[in-house]
Tab-separated table of C-alpha atoms in Angstrom:
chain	number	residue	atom	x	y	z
A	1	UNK	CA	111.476	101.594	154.519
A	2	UNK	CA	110.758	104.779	152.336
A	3	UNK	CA	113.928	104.798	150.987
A	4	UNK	CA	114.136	101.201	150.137
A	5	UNK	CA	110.460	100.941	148.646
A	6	UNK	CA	109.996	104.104	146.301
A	7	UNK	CA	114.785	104.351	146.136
A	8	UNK	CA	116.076	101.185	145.695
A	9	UNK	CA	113.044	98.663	144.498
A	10	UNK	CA	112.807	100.403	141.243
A	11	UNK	CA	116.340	100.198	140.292
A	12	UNK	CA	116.232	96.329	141.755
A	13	UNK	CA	113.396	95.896	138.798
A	14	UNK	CA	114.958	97.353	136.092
A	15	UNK	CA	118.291	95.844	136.680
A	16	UNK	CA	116.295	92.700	136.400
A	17	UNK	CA	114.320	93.326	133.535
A	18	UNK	CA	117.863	94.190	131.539
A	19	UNK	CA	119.683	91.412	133.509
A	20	UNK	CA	117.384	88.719	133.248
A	21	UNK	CA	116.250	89.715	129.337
A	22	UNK	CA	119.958	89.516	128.255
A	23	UNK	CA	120.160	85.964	130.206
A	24	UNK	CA	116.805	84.903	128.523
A	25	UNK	CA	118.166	85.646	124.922
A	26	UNK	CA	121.724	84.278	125.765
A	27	UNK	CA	120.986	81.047	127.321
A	28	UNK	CA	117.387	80.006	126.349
A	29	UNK	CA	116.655	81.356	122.726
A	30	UNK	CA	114.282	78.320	122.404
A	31	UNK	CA	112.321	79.447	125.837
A	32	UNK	CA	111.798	82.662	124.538
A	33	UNK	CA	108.298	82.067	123.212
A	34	UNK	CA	104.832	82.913	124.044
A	35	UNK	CA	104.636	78.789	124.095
A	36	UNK	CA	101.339	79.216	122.059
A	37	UNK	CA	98.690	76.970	123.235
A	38	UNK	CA	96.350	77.832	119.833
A	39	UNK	CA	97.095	74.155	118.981
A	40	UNK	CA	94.960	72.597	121.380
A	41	UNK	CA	91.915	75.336	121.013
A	42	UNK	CA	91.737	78.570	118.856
A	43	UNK	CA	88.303	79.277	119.020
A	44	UNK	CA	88.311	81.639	122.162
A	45	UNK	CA	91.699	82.033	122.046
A	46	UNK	CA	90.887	84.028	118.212
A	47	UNK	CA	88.911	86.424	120.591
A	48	UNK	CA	90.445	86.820	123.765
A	49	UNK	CA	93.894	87.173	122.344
A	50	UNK	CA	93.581	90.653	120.462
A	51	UNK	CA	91.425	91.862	123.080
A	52	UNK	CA	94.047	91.537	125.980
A	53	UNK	CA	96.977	92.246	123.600
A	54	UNK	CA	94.823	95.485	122.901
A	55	UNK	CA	93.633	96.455	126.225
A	56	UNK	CA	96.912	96.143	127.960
A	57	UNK	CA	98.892	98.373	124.895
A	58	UNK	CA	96.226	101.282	125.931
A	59	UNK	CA	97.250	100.830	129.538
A	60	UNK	CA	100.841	101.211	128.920
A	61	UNK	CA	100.647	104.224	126.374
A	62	UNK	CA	98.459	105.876	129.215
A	63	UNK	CA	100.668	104.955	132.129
A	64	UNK	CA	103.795	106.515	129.571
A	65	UNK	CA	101.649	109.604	128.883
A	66	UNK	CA	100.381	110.011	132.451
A	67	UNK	CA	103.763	109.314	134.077
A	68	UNK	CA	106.729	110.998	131.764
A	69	UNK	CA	104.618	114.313	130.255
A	70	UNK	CA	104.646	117.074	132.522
A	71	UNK	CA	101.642	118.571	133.313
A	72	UNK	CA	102.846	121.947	132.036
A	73	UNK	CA	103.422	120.501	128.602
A	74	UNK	CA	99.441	119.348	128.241
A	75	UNK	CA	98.402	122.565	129.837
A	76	UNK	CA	100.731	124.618	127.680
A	77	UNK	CA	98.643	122.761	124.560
A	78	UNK	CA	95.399	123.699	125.601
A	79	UNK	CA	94.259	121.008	127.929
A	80	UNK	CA	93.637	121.384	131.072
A	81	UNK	CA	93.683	120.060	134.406
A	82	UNK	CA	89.665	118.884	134.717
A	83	UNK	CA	89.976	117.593	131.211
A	84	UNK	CA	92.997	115.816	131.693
A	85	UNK	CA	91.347	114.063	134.512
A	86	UNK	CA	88.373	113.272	132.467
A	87	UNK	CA	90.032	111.989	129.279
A	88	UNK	CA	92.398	109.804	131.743
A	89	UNK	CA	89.520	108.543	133.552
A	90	UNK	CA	87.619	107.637	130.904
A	91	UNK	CA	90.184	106.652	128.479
A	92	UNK	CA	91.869	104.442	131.012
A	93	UNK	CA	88.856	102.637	132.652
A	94	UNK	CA	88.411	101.597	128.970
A	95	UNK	CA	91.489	100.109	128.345
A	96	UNK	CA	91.508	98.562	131.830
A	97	UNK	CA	88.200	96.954	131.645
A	98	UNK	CA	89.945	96.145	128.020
A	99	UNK	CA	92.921	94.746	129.769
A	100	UNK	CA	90.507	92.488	132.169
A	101	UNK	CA	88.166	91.100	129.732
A	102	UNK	CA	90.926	89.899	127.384
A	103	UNK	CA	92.965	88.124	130.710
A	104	UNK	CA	89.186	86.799	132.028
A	105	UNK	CA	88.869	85.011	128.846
A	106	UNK	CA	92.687	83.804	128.476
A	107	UNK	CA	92.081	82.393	132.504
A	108	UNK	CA	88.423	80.905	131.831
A	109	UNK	CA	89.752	79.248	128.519
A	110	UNK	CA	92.893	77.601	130.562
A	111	UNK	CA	90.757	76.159	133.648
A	112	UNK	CA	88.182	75.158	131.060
A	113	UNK	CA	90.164	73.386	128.473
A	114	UNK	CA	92.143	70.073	129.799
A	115	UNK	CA	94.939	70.203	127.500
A	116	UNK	CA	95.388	74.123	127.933
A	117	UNK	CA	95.356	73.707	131.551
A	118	UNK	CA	97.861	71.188	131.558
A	119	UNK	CA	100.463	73.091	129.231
A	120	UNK	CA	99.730	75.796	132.231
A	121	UNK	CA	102.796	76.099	134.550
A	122	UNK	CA	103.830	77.303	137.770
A	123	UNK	CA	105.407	80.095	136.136
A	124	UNK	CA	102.317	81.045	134.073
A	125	UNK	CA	100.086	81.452	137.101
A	126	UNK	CA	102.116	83.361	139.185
A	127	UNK	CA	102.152	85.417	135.912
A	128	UNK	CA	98.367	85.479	135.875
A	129	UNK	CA	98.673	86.603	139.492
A	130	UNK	CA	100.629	89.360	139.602
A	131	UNK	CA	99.594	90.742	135.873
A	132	UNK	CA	95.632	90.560	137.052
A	133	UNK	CA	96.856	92.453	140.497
A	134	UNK	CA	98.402	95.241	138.822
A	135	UNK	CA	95.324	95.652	136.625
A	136	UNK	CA	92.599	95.182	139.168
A	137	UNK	CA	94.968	97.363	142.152
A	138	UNK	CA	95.120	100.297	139.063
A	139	UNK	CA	91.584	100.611	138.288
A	140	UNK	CA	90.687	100.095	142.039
A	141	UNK	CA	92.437	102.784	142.611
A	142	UNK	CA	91.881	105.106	139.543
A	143	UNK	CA	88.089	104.623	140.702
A	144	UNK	CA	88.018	104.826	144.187
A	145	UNK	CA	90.127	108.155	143.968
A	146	UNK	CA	87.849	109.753	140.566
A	147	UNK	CA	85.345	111.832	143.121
A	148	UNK	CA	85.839	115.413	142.332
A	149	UNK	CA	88.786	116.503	140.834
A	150	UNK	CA	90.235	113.040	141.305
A	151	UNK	CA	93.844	112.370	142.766
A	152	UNK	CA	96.260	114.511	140.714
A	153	UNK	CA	98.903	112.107	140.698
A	154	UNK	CA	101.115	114.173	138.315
A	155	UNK	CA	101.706	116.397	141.428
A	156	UNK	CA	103.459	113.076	143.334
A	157	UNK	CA	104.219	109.963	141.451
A	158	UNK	CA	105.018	111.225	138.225
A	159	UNK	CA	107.140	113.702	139.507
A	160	UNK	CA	109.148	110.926	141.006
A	161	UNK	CA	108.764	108.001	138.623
A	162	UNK	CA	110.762	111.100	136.237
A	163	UNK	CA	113.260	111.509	139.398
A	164	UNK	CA	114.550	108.234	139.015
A	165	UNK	CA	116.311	108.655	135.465
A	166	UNK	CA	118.740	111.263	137.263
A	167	UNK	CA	119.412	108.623	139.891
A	168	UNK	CA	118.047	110.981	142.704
A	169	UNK	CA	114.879	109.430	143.526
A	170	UNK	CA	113.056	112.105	145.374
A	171	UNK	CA	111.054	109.589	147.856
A	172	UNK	CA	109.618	112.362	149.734
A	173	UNK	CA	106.764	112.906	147.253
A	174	UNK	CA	105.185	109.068	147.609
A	175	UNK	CA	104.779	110.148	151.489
A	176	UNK	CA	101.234	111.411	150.711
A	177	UNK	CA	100.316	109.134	147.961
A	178	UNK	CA	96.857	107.098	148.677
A	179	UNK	CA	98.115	103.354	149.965
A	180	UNK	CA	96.095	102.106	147.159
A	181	UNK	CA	98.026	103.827	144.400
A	182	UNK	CA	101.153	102.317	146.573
A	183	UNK	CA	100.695	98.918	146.715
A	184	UNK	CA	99.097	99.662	142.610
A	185	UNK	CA	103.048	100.885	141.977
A	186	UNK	CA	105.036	98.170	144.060
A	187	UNK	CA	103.334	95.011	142.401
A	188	UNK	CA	103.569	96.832	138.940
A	189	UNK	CA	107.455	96.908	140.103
A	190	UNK	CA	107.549	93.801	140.733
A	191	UNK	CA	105.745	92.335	137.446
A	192	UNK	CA	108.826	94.196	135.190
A	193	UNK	CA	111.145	92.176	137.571
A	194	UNK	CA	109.330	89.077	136.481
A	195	UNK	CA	109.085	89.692	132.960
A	196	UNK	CA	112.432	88.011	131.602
A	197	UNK	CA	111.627	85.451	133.349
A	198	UNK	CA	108.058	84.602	132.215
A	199	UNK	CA	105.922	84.581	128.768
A	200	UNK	CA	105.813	88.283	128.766
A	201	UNK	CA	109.555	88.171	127.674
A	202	UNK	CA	108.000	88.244	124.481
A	203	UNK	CA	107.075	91.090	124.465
A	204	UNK	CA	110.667	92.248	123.136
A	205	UNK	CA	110.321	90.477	120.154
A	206	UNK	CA	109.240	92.745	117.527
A	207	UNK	CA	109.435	91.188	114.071
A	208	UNK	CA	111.021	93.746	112.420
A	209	UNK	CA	112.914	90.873	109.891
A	210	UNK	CA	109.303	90.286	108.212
A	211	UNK	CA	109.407	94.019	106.809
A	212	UNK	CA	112.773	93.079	104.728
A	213	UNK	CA	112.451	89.080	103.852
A	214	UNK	CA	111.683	87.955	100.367
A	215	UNK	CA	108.069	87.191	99.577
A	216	UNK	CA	106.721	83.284	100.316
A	217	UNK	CA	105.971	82.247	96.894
A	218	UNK	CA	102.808	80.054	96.786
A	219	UNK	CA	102.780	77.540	94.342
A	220	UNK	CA	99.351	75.284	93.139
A	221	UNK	CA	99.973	71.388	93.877
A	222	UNK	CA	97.313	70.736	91.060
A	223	UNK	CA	98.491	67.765	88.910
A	224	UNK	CA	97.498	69.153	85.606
A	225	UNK	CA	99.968	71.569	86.338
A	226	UNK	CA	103.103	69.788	87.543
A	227	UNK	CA	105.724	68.847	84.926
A	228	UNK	CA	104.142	72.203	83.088
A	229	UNK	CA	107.874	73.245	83.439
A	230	UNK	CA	110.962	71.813	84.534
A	231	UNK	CA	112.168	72.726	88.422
A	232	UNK	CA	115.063	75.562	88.326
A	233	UNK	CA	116.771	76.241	91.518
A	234	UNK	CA	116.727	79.777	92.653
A	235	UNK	CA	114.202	82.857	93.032
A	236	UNK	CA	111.359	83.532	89.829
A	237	UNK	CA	109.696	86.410	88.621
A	238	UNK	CA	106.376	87.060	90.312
A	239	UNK	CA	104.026	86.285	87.625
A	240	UNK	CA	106.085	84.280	85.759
């Protein structure tokens, strides 16, 4: 069961993540959408929006940081262990309680809103489920595990979250792990499994086009102005 939770379900996720992403973008272009509800109320959405979209980029850069930096590389730039602990405790209740606030809102606005609720879809709530698990299982965790020094979990899970890009997973060190941190990792698994396959896909759509298109010329619909000049096809000079 070791073997199969901590070896083989995190290569089943990834290959899923790739698979299923390359699928999405092959066969359902148009699907690959957020499917932006804004149309049918903005008001909250204005709000709770940028504060999930926020929250939940803190949690990842802290989950990168705390998982895939060795512990001797923060120590060998000055910080150490205690303040470590303290900056990731702090730091990441913040962008948890981020994280939670922003997907409260998105939820409350959903079941509040008729037409929201019914552009909602299967697929969307088990979203909602497993998204809100992972966040509520990590903080649950962080929290119940902060007494003292706190769990150093760069002694056990980073160690082997790193093992598994040499294909040797070394399943030995989630043996000792607290089960809270366990189930925390094996529904965070199983939410980048889902994520070709829900909303989240778009997260891999950067907009990197916008940084090289031409400018959207704006042009005044006053009719004093119109028939100022006769219509030209092509570009103008700005200004002109």
């Amino acid at each position: 069961m070791n073997t199969a939770i901590w070896g083989v379900l995190p290569y089943v996720a990834f290959v899923l993540l790739v698979a299923g992403t390359v699928w999405r973008y092959r066969y359902d272009k148009f699907g690959w959408t957020t499917r932006s509800s804004q149309v049918y109320e903005s008001k909250l959405l204005n709000i709770a929006s940028p504060v999930f979209h926020y929250g939940i980029l803190f949690v990842l850069v802290g989950h990168i940081v705390g998982l895939f930096i060795p512990e001797s590389w923060t120590e060998a730039v000055g910080v150490s262990e205690h303040t470590y602990h303290m900056f990731s405790l702090i730091g990441g209740t913040f962008a948890g309680v981020l994280a939670l606030a922003g997907i409260a809102m998105l939820v409350y606005r959903r079941r509040t809103k008729a037409p929201v609720l019914r552009a909602t879809t299967r697929n969307d709530k088990a979203m909602y489920v497993f998204l809100l698990g992972a966040l509520v299982l990590g903080m649950v965790a962080k929290l119940t595990h902060s007494g003292g020094s706190g769990y150093d979990y760069r002694q056990t899970i980073a160690p082997w979250s790193r093992s598994l890009f040499t294909l040797s997973p070394d399943v030995a060190l989630m043996d000792g792990v607290p089960t809270l941190y366990q189930i925390h990792a094996v529904v965070g698994m199983l939410l980048i499994a889902l994520v070709p396959f829900t909303r989240l896909v778009h997260m891999f759509s950067a907009p990197v086009q916008y940084l090289f298109r031409p400018y959207v010329v704006y042009r005044s619909r006053d009719p004093r102005r119109l028939g100022a000049r006769p219509d030209r096809r092509g570009w103008e000079r700005t200004g002109s």
